[in-house]
Coordinates of C-alpha atoms in Angstrom, one line a residue:
X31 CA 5.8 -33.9 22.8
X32 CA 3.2 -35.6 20.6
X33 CA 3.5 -39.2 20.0
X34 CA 2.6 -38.3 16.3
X35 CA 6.0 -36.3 16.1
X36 CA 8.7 -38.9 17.9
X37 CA 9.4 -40.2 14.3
X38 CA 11.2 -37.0 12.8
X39 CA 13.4 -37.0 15.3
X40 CA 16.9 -38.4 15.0
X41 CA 19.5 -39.2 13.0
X42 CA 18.3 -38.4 9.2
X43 CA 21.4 -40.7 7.9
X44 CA 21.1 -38.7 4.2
X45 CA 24.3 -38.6 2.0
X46 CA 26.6 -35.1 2.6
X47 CA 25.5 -32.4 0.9
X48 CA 24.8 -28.0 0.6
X49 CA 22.8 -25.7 -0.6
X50 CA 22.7 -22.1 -0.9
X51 CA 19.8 -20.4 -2.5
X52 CA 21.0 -17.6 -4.4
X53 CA 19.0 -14.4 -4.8
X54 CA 17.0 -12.1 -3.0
X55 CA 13.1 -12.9 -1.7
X56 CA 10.9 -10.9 0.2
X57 CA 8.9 -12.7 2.8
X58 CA 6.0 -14.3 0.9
X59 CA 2.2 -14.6 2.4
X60 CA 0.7 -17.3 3.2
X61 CA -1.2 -17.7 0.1
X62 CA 2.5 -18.1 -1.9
X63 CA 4.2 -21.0 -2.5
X64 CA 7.3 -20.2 -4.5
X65 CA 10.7 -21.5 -4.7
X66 CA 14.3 -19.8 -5.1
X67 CA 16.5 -21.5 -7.3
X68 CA 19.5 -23.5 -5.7
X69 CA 23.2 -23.3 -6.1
X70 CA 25.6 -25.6 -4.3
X71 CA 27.9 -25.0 -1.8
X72 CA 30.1 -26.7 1.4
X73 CA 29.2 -27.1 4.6
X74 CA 32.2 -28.8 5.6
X75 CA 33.2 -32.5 7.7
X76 CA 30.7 -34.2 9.3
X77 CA 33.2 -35.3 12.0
X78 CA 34.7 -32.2 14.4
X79 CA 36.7 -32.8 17.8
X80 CA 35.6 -30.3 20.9
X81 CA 37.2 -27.3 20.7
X82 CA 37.7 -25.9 24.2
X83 CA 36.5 -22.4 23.7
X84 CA 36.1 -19.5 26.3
X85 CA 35.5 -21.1 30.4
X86 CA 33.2 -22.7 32.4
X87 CA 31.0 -21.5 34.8
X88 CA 28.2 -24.2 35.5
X89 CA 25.8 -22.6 37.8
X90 CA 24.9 -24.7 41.2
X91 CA 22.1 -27.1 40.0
X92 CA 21.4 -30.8 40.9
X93 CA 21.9 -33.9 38.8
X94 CA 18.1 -34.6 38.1
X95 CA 18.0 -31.2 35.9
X96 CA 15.7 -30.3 32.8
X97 CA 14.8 -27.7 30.8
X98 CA 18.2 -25.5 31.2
X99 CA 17.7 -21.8 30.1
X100 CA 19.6 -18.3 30.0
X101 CA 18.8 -14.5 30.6
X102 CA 20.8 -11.3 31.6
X103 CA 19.3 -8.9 34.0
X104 CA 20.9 -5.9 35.7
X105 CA 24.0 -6.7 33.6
X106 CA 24.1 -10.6 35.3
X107 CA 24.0 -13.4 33.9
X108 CA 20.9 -15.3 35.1
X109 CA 20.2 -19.1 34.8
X110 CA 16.9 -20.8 35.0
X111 CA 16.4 -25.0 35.4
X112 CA 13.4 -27.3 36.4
X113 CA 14.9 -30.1 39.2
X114 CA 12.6 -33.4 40.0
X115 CA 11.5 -33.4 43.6
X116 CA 12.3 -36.9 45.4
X117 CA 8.4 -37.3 47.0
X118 CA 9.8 -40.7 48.1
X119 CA 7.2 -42.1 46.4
X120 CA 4.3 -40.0 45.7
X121 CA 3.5 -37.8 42.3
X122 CA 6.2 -36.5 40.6
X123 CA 7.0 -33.1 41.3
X124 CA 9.3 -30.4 40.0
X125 CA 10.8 -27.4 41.6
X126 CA 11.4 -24.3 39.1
X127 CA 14.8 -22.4 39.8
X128 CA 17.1 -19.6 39.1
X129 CA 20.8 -18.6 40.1
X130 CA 22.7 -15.2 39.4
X131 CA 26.4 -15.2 38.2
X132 CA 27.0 -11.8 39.8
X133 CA 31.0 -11.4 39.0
X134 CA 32.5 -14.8 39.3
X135 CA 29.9 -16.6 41.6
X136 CA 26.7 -18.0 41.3
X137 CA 24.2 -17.0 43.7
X138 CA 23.0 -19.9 45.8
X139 CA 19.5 -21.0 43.7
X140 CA 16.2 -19.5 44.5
X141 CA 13.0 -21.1 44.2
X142 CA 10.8 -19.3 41.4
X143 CA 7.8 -21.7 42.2
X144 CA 7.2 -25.5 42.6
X145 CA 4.6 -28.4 42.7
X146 CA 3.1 -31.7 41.7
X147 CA 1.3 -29.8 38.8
X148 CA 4.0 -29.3 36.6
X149 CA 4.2 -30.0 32.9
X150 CA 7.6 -30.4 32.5
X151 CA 9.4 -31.9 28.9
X152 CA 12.1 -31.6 27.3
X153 CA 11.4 -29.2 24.4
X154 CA 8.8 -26.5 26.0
X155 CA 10.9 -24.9 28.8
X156 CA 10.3 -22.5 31.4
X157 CA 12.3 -18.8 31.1
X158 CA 12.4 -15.3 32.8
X159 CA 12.8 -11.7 31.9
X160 CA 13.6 -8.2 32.8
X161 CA 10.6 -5.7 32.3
X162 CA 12.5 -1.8 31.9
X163 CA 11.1 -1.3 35.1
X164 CA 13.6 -3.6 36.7
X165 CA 11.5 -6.7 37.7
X166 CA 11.4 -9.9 36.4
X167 CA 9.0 -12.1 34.9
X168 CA 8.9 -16.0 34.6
X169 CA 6.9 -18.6 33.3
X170 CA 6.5 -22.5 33.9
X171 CA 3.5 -24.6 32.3
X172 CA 1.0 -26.6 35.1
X173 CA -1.7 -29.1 34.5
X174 CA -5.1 -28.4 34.6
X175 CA -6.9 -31.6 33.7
X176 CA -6.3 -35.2 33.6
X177 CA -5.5 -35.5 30.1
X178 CA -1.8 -35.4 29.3
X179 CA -2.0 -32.6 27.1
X180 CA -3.8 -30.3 29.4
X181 CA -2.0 -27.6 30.7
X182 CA -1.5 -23.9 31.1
X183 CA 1.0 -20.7 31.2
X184 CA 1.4 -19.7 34.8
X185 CA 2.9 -16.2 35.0
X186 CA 4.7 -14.9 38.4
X187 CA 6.5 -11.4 38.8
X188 CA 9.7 -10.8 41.6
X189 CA 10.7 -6.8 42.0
X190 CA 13.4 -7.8 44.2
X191 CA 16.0 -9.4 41.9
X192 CA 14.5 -12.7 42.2
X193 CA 14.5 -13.4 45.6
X194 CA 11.0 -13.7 46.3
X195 CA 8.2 -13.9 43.5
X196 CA 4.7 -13.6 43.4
X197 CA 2.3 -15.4 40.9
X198 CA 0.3 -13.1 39.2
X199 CA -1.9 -15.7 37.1
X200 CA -2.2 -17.8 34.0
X201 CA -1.3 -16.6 30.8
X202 CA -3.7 -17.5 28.8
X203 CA -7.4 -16.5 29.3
X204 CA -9.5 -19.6 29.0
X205 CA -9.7 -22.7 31.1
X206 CA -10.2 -25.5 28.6
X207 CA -8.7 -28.8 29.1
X208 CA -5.8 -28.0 26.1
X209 CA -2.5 -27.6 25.3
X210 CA -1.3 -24.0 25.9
X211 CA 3.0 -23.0 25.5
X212 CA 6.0 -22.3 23.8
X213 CA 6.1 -18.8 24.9
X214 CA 8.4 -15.9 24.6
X215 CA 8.5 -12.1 25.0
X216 CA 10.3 -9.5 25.4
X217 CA 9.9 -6.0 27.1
X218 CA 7.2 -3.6 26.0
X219 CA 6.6 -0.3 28.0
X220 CA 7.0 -0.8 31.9
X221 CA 5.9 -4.3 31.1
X222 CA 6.2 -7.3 28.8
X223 CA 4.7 -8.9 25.8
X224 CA 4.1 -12.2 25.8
X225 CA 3.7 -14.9 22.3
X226 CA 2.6 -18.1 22.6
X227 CA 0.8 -21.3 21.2
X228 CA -2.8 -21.9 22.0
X229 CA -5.1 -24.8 21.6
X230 CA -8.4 -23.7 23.2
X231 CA -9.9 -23.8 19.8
X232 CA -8.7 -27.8 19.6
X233 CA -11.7 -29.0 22.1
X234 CA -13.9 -28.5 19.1
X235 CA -11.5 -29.7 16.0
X236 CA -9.9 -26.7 15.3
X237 CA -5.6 -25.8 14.9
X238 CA -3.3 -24.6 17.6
X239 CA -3.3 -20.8 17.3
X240 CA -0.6 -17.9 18.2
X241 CA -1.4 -15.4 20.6
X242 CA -0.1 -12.1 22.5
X243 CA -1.1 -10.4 25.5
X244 CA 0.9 -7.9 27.2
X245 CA 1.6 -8.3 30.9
X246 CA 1.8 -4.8 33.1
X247 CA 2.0 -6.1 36.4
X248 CA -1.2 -8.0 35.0
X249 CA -2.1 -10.0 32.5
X250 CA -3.7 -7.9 29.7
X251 CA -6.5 -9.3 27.0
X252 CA -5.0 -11.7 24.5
X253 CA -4.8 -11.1 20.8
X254 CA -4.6 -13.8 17.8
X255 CA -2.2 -13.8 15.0
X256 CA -2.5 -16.6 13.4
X257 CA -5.3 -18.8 13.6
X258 CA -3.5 -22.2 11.8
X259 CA 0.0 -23.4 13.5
X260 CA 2.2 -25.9 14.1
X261 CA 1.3 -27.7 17.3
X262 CA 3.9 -27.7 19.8
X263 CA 7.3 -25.8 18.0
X264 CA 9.1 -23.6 19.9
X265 CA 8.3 -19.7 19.0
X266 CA 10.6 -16.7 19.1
X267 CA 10.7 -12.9 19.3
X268 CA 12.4 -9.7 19.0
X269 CA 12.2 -5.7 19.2
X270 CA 13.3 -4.1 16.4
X271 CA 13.8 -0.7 14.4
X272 CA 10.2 -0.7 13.9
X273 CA 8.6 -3.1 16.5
X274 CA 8.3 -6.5 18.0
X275 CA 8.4 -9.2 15.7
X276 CA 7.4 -13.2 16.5
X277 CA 8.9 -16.1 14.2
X278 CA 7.0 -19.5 14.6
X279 CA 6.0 -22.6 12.4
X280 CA 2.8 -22.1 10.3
X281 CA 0.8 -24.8 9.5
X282 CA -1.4 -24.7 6.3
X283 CA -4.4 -26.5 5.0
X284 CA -1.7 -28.7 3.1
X285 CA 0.6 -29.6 5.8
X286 CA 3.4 -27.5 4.7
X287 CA 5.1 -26.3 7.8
X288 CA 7.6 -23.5 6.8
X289 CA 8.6 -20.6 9.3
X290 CA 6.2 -17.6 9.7
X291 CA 6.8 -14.4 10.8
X292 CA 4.1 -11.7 11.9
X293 CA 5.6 -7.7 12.9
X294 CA 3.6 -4.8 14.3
X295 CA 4.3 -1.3 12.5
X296 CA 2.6 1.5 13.4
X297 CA 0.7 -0.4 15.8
X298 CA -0.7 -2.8 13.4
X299 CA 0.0 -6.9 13.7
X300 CA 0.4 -7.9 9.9
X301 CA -0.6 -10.8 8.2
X302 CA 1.6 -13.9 8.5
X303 CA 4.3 -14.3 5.8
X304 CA 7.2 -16.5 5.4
X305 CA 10.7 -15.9 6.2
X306 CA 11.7 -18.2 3.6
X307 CA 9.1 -20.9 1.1
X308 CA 10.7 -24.2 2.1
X309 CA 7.3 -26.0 1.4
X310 CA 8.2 -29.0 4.1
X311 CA 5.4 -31.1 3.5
X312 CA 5.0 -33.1 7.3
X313 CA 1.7 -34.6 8.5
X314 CA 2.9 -34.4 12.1
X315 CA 4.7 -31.5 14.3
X316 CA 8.9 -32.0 14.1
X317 CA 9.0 -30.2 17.5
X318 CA 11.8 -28.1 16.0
X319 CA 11.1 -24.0 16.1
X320 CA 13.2 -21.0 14.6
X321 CA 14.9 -18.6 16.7
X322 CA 15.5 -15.1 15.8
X323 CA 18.0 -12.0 16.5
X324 CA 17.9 -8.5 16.0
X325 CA 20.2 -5.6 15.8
X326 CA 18.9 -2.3 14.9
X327 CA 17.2 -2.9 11.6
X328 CA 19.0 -5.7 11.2
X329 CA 17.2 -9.3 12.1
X330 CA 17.9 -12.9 11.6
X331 CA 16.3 -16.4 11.9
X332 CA 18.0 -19.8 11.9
X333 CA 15.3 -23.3 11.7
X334 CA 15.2 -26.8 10.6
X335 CA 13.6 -28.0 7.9
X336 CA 14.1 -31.7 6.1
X337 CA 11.5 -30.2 2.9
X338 CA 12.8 -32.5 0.1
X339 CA 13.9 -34.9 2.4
X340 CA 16.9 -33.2 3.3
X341 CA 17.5 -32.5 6.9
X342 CA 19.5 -29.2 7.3
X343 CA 20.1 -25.8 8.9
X344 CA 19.2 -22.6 7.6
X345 CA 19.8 -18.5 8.5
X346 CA 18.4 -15.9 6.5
X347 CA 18.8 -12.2 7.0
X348 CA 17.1 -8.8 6.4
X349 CA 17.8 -5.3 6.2
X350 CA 14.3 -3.7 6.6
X351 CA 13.5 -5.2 10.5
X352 CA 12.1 -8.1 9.2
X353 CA 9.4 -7.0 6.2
X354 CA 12.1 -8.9 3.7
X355 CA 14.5 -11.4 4.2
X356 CA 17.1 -12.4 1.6
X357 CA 17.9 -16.0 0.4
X358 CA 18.8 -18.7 3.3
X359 CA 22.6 -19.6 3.7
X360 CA 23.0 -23.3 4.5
X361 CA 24.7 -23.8 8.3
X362 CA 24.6 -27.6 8.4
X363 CA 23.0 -30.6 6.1
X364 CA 25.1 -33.5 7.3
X365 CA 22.8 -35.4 10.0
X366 CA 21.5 -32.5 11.9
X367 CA 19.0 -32.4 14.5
X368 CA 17.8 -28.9 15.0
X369 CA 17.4 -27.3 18.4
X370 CA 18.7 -24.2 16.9
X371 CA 19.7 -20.8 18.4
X372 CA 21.0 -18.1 17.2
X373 CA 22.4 -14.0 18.3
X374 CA 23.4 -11.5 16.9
X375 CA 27.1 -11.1 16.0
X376 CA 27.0 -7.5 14.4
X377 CA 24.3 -6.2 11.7
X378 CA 24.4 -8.1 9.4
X379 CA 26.0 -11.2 11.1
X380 CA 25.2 -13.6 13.4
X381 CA 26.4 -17.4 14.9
X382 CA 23.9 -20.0 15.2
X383 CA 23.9 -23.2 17.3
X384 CA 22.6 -26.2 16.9
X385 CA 23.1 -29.6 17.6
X386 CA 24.1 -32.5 15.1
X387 CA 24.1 -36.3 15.2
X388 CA 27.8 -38.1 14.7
X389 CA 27.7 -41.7 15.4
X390 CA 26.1 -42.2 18.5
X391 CA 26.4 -38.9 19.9
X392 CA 25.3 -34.8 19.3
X393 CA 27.7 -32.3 19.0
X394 CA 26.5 -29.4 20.5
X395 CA 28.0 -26.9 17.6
X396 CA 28.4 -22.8 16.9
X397 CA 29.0 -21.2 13.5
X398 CA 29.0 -17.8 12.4
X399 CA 27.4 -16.7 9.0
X400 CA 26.8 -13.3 7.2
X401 CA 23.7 -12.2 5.4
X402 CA 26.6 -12.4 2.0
X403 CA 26.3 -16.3 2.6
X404 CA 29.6 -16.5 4.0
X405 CA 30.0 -18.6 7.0
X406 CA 32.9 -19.7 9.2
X407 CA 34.2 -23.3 10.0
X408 CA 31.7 -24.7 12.9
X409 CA 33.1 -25.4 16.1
X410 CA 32.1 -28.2 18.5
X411 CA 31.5 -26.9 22.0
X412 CA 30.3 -30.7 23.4
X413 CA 29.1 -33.6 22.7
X414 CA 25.5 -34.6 24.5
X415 CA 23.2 -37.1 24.2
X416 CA 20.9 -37.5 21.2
X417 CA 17.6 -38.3 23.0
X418 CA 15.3 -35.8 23.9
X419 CA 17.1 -35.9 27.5
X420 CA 19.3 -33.3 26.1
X421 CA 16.6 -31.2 25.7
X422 CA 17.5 -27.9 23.9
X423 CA 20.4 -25.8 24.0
X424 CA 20.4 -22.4 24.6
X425 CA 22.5 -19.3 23.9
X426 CA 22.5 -15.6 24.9
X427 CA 24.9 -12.5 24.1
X428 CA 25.7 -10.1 26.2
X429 CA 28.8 -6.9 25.6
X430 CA 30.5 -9.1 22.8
X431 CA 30.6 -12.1 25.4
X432 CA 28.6 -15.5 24.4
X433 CA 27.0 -17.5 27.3
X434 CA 26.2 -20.8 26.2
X435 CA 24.0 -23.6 27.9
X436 CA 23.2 -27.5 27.5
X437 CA 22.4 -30.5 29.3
X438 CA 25.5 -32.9 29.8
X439 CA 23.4 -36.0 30.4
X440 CA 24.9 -39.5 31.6
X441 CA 23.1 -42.7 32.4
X442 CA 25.1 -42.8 35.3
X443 CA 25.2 -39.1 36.8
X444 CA 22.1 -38.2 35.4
X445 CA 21.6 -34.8 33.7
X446 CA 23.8 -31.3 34.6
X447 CA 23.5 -27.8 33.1
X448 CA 26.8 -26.7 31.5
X449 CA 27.2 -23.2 31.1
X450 CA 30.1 -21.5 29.1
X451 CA 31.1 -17.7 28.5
X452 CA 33.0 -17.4 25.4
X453 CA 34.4 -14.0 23.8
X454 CA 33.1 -13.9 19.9
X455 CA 36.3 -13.4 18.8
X456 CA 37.4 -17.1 19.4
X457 CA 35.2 -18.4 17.0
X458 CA 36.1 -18.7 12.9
X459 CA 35.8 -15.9 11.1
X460 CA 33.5 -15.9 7.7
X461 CA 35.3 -17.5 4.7
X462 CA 35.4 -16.0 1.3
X463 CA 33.1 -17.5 -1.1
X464 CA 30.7 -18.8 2.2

């Protein structure tokens, strides 16, 4: 997004090798800066052939596709894409869609919302949700100024499947000329709750920031969490055991841009800590975020980092709905490029994707890995395009069925959503000794 991040992007070319830090930590505050120890272990060949897991079901969108995204409402699988708009010649303009796999067909696509006003990239993407009350919710980003990085979070609801939607306003609360995005939620009452990155504090010199608000038909008063983040990686939530919890990358007075985590218990937000003390040490934003899965009071992150100069993977679990987490297990340090995801694959396992650079080409690749350090061979689902083009795969789990989702783009056809369901039992299963 930032011109002062395009450099730690790409292919790291460093030499093949694996970590896995041994122990047990607790998730340190941001006033911490420790280390666990390292031990060696395998991550396993750089170079993997496709493996044709599960079927595909690509859902009916056009060749000039972005920002590819997945949900499941009523049961359904639901897919969400931004298409350019041929203006034969005027402002580029995007339209915002969705389609429903109901059985085995995809519902023809309905427009969510559409316009010359559109912020639309390759790394801040659009999404929906279901609310327990049945409706949906979805987001896009719009301009709001001349300057490229002005924009903000427009919110519309649809109690109709997604047939028809109304917007019901922006997301955030203020109207200055800055960067607001990155968002994600998850249902909270009759309603959602909403995270995301906010730089109306940036008009006078100071950090992005991460916010709340929860939305009830309307959008409700926002909340800081963190007043110092990284500008412009993707967040994540989950519910727990105890309640919601948000994963994001800090940002301190140093530059060291490790993953955060803030929970609410008992109706408190608590401090920011760290799901693990990498101490990556980068004077720009990688545009690389953690995800996050939860399972009862089971929860686990996967991120990038390249502190030490070391591009790689990471997964770390914990056992207490987030409060600790336990040392990271190494997924992949053999040219990787981030764009992680990860779900649940149990309580205490999960499998992570993620794509990786071979040659001239990203492999679009699923592992699974255990909070024991024990992971399974990695699998190659497809290869893609390195650029940002690709944008950034997603995943979703639904009744021990995988959905997966990436951009298959082609200098001559352009850019396609691939979708694929694939049953968790086709993939590896863990290794002894990790």
């Amino acid at each position: 997004m930032r011109s002062s991040s395009a450099g730690f992007r790409g292919a790291w070319g460093l030499a093949a090798t694996a970590c896995l830090l041994a122990g047990a930590i607790g998730c340190t505050s941001k006033a911490e800066k420790t280390e666990p120890p390292l031990a060696q272990a395998s991550t396993g060949a750089l170079h993997l052939e496709v493996t044709p897991l599960g079927r595909s079901i690509d859902p009916p969108a056009g060749s000039t596709t972005l920002a590819a995204n997945l949900a499941i409402a009523d049961g359904d699988l639901i897919a969400s894409w931004l298409e350019r708009i041929d203006t034969k010649g005027g402002p580029t303009a995007h339209r915002f869609l969705m389609s429903r796999l109901e059985g085995q067909q995809w519902s023809p696509p309905t427009t969510i919302a559409e316009g010359a006003d559109f912020f639309a990239n390759w790394a801040d993407i659009p999404g929906l949700i279901e609310a327990s009350d049945g409706s949906l919710y979805a987001h896009w980003l719009a301009k709001t100024a001349a300057d490229t990085y002005a924009y903000s979070i427009l919110i519309a609801r649809s109690t109709d499947g997604g047939e028809s939607w109304n917007r019901i306003g922006p997301l955030n609360d203020d109207n200055t000329p800055t960067e607001h995005g990155f968002v994600t939620y998850l249902p909270e009452g009759n309603g959602i709750r909403a995270f995301w990155l906010d730089g109306r504090e940036m008009v006078s010199g100071e950090p992005m920031s991460l916010r709340t608000s929860l939305i009830d038909g309307s959008v409700g008063p926002a909340e800081v969490l963190d007043q110092r983040t990284c500008e412009c990686c993707s967040t994540d939530s989950v519910m727990t055991a105890a309640g919601p919890l948000v994963v994001f990358r800090d940002r301190d007075e140093d530059e060291i841009r490790d993953v955060g985590v803030v929970r609410r218990e008992n109706g408190e937000w608590s401090e920011t800590a760290y799901v693990n003390r990498d101490n990556w040490k980068i004077p720009g934003c990688p545009v690389n975020g953690p995800e996050v899965a939860s399972e009862a009071e089971g929860v686990a992150v996967a991120w990038f980092t390249a502190a030490g100069d070391r591009p790689r993977i990471q997964a770390a679990f914990s056992s207490d709905a987030g409060k600790n987490f336990g040392a990271p297990v190494l997924i992949d340090d053999l040219e990787p490029l981030g764009r992680v995801d990860i779900v649940m694959d149990g309580p205490d396992q999960a499998v992570v994707s993620w794509l990786t650079t071979v040659d001239d080409r990203a492999q679009f690749r699923l592992r699974r890995v255990a909070s024991t350090g024990q992971t399974g061979d990695a699998v190659v689902v497809a290869t893609t395009s390195p650029s940002r083009s690709s944008g950034v795969p997603r995943m979703i789990e639904d009744n021990g069925k995988l959905f997966v989702a990436w951009l298959d783009v082609s200098d001559s056809e352009g850019s396609r959503i691939r979708v694929r369901e694939i049953d968790s039992s086709e993939l590896p299963e863990l290794m002894l000794g990790g």
